[in-house]
mmCIF file of C-alpha atoms in Angstrom:
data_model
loop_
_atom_site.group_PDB
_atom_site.id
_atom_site.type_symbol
_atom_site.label_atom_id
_atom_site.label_comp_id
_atom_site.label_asym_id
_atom_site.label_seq_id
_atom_site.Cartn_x
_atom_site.Cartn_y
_atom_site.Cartn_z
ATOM 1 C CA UNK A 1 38.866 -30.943 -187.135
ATOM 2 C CA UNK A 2 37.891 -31.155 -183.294
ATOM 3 C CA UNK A 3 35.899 -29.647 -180.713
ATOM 4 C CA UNK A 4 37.381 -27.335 -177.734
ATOM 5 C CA UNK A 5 35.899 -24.739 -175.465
ATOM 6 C CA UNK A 6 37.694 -20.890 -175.498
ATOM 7 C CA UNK A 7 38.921 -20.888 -171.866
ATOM 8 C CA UNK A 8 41.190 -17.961 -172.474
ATOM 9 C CA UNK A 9 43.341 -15.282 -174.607
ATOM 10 C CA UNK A 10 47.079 -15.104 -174.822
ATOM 11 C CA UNK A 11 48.310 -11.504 -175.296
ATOM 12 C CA UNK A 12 51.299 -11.269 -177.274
ATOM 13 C CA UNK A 13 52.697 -8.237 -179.017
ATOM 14 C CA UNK A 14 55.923 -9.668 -180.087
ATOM 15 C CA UNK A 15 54.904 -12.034 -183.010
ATOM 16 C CA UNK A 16 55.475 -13.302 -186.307
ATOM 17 C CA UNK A 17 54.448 -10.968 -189.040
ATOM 18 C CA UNK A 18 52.123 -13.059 -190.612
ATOM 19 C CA UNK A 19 50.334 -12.916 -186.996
ATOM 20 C CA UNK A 20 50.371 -9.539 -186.080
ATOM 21 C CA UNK A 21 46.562 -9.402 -186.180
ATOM 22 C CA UNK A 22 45.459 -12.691 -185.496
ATOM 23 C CA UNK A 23 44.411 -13.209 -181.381
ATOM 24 C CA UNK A 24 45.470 -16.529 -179.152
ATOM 25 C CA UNK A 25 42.518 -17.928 -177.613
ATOM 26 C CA UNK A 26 43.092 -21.004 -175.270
ATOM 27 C CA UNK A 27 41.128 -23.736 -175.885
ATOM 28 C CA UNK A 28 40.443 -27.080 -174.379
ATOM 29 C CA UNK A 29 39.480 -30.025 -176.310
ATOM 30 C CA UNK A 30 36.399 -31.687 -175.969
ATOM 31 C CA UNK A 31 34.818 -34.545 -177.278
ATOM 32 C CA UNK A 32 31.085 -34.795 -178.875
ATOM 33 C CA UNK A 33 29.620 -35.140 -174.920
ATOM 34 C CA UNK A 34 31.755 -31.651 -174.254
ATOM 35 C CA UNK A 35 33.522 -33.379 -171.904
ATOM 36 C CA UNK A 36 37.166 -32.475 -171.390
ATOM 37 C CA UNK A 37 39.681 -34.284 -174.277
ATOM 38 C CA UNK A 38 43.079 -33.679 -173.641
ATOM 39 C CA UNK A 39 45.471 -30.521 -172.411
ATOM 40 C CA UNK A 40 44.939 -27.111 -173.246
ATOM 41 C CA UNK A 41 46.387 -25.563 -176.777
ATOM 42 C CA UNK A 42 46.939 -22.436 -178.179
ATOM 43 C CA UNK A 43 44.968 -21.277 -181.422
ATOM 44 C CA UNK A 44 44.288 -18.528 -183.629
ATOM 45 C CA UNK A 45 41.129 -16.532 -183.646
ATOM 46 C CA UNK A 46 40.278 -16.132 -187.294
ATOM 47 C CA UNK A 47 36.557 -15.612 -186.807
ATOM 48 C CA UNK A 48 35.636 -14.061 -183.460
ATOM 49 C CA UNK A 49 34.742 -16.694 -181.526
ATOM 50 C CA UNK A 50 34.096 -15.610 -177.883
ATOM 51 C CA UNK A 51 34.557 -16.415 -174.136
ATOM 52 C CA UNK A 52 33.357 -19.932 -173.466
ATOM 53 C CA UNK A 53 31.985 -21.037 -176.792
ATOM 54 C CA UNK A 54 32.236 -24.297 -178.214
ATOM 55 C CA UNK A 55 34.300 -23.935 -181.377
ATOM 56 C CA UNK A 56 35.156 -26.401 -183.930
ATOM 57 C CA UNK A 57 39.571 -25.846 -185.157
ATOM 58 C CA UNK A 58 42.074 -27.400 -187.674
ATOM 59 C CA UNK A 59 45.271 -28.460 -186.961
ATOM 60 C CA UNK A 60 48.780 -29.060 -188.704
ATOM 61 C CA UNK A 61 49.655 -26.855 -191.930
ATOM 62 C CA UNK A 62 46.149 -26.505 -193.096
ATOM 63 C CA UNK A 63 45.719 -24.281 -189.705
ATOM 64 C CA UNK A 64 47.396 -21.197 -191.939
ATOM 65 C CA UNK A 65 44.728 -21.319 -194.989
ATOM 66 C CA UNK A 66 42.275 -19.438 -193.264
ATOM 67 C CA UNK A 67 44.290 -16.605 -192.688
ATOM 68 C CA UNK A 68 44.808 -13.684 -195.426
ATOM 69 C CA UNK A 69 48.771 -14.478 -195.790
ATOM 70 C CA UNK A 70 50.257 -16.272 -197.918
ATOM 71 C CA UNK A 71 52.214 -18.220 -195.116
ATOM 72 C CA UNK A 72 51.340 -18.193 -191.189
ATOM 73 C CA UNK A 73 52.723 -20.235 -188.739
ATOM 74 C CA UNK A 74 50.184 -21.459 -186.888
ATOM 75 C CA UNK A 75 49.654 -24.970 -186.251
ATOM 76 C CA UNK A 76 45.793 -24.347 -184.865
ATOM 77 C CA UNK A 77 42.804 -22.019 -185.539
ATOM 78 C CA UNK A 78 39.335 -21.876 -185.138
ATOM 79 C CA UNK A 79 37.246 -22.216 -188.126
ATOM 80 C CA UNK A 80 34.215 -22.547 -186.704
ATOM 81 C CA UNK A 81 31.768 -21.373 -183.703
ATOM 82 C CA UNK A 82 29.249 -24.716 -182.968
ATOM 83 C CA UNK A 83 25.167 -23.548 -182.299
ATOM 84 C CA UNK A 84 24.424 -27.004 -181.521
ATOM 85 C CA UNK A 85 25.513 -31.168 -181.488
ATOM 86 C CA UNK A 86 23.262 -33.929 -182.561
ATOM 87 C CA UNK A 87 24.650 -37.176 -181.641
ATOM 88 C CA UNK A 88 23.364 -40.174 -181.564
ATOM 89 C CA UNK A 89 23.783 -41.935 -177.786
ATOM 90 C CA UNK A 90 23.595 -45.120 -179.367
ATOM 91 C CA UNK A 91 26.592 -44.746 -181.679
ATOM 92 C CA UNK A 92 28.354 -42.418 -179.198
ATOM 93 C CA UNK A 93 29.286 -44.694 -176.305
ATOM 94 C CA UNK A 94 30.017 -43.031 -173.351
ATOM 95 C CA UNK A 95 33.902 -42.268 -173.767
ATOM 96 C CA UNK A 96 36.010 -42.200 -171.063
ATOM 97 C CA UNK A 97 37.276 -38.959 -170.014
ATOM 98 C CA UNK A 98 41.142 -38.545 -171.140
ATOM 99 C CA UNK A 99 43.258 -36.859 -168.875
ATOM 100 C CA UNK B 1 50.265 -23.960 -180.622
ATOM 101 C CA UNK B 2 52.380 -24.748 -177.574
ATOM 102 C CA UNK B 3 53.073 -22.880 -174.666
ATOM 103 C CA UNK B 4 56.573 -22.775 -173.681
ATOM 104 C CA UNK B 5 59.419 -21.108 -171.824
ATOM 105 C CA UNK B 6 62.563 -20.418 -173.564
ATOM 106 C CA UNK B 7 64.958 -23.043 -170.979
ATOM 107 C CA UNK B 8 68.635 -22.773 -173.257
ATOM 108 C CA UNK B 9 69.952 -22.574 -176.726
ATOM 109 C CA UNK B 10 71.999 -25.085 -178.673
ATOM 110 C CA UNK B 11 75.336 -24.617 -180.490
ATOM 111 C CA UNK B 12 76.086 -26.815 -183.359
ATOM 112 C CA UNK B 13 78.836 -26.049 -185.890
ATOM 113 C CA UNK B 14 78.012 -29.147 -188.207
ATOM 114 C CA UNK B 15 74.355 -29.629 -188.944
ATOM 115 C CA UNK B 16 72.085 -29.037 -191.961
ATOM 116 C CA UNK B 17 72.742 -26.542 -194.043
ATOM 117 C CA UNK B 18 68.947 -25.791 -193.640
ATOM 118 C CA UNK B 19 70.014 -24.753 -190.568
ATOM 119 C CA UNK B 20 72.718 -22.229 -190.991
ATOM 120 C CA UNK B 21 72.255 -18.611 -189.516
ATOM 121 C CA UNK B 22 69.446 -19.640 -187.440
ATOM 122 C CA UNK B 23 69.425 -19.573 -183.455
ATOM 123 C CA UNK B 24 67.957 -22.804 -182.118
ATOM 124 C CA UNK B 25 66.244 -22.638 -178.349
ATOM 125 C CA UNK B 26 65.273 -25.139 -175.676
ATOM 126 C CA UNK B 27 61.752 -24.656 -174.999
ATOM 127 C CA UNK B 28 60.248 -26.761 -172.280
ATOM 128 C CA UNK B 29 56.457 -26.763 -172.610
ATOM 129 C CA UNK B 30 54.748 -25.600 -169.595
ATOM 130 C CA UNK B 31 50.620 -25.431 -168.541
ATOM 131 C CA UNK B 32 48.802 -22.478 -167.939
ATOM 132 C CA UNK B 33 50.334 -21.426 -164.425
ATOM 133 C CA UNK B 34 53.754 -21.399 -166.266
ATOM 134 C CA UNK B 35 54.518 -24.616 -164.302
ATOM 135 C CA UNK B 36 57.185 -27.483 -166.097
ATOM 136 C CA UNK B 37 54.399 -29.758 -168.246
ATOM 137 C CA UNK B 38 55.683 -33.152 -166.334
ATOM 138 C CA UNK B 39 54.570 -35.176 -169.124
ATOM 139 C CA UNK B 40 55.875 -33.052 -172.353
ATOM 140 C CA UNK B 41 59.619 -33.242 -173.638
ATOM 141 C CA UNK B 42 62.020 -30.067 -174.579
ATOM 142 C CA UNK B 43 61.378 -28.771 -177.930
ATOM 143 C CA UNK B 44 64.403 -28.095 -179.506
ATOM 144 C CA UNK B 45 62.604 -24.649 -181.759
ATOM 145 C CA UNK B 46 64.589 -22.466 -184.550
ATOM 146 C CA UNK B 47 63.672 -18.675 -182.751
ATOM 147 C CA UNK B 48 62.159 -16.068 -185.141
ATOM 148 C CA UNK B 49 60.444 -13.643 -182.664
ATOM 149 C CA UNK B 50 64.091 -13.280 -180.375
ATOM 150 C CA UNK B 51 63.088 -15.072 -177.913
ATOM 151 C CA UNK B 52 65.016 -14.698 -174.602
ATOM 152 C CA UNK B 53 66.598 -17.288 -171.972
ATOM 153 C CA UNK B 54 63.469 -17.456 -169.492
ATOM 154 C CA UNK B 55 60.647 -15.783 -171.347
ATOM 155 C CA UNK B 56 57.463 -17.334 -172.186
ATOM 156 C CA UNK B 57 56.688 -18.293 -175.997
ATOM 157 C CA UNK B 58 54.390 -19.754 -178.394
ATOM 158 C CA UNK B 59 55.487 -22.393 -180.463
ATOM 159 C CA UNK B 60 53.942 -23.856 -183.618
ATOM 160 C CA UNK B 61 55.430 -27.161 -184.798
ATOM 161 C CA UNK B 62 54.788 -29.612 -187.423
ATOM 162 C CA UNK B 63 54.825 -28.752 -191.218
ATOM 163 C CA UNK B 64 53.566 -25.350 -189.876
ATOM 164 C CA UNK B 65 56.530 -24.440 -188.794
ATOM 165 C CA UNK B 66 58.240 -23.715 -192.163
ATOM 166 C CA UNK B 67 55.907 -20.893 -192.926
ATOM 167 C CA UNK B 68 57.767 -18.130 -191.799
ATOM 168 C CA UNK B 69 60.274 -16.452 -194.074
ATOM 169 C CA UNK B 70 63.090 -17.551 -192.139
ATOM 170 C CA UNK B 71 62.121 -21.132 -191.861
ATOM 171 C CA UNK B 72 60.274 -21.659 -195.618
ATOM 172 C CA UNK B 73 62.159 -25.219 -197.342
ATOM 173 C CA UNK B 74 64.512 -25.662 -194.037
ATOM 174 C CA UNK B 75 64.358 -28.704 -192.163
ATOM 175 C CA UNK B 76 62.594 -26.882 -189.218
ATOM 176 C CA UNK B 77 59.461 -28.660 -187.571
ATOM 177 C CA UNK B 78 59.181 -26.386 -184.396
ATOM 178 C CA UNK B 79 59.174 -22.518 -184.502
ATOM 179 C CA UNK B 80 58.955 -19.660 -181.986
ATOM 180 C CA UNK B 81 56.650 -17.270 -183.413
ATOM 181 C CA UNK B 82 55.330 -15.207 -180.207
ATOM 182 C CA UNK B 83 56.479 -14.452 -176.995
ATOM 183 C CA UNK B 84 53.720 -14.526 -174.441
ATOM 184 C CA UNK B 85 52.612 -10.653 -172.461
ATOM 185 C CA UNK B 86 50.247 -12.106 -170.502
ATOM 186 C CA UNK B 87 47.389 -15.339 -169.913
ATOM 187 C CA UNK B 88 43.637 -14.866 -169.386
ATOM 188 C CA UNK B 89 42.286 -17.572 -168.017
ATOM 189 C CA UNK B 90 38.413 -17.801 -167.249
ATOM 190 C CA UNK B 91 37.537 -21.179 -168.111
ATOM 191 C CA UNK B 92 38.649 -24.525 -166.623
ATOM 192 C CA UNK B 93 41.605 -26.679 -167.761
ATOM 193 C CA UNK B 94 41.836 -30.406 -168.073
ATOM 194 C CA UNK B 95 44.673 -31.844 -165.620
#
């Protein structure tokens, strides 16, 4: 599971059938001090999570369980919409920002 | 998922049998202003949306990629399962 920040939608009509409701948000990665981790990816919205919120998603095959088919391909959805992050500074040195 | 756009198809008569009956596109991963992703390689992706030469697609790869019907138990790692309308972008992108 990881952190990312919905920084957009992808509207596509033409999909798989397993997909035809499920939404694209953009997200970008983040790490545990929100600051940017990584590029951009697409994901499924399984749970309504909305413009600029810190989500938590799943990746790889597992991304498909949450959604009511049997089989999905998706290889990234939101599971969760974060309310807050307790970290400790001490154990979270200051990571340097990946491209 | 990736974001994509649909750059060629392959042709190959001897391969898998996995493979048989399915069309196989060149997707070269691009950022969110559609421009070539310098850093990210061609995906060679089995199409199950029909995908055109030029368009802009979704791809999902990995073990993910076999759940479609098309693509369940084949040797597939890299589907196309939408073809992108349109991007809204409101928040900002890492480089």
């Amino acid at each position: 599971m990881f952190f990312a920040k919905i920084i957009g939608t992808v509207w596509a009509t033409v999909k798989d059938e397993h997909l035809q409701n499920a939404s694209f948000e953009i997200i970008q990665p983040i790490d545990a001090n929100r600051n940017h981790a990584g590029k951009p990816i697409i994901a499924v919205n399984n749970i309504g999570a909305g413009e600029g919120e810190t989500v938590m998603y799943i990746t790889a095959s597992e991304a498909s369980i949450p959604l009511p088919a049997e089989m999905a391909p998706t290889d990234a959805t939101i599971v969760g919409i974060v309310d807050r992050i307790d970290v400790d500074p001490e154990l979270n040195k200051e990571m340097p920002t990946k491209k | 998922m990736t974001l994509g756009r649909v750059i060629g198809s392959v042709w190959a008569t001897r391969k898998d049998e996995g493979l048989n009956g399915t069309k196989i596109l060149i997707i070269q991963p691009v950022d969110l202003n559609y421009d070539v992703d310098e850093e990210a390689n061609p995906v060679i992706a089995v199409d199950s949306v029909g995908a055109g030469a030029g368009e802009i697609v979704l791809i999902a790869q990995g073990s993910s990629a076999r759940q479609t019907k098309l693509t369940h138990n084949k040797p597939i790692d890299a589907v196309v399962m939408a073809i992108v309308d349109k991007l809204d972008v409101f928040g900002e992108a890492a480089g």
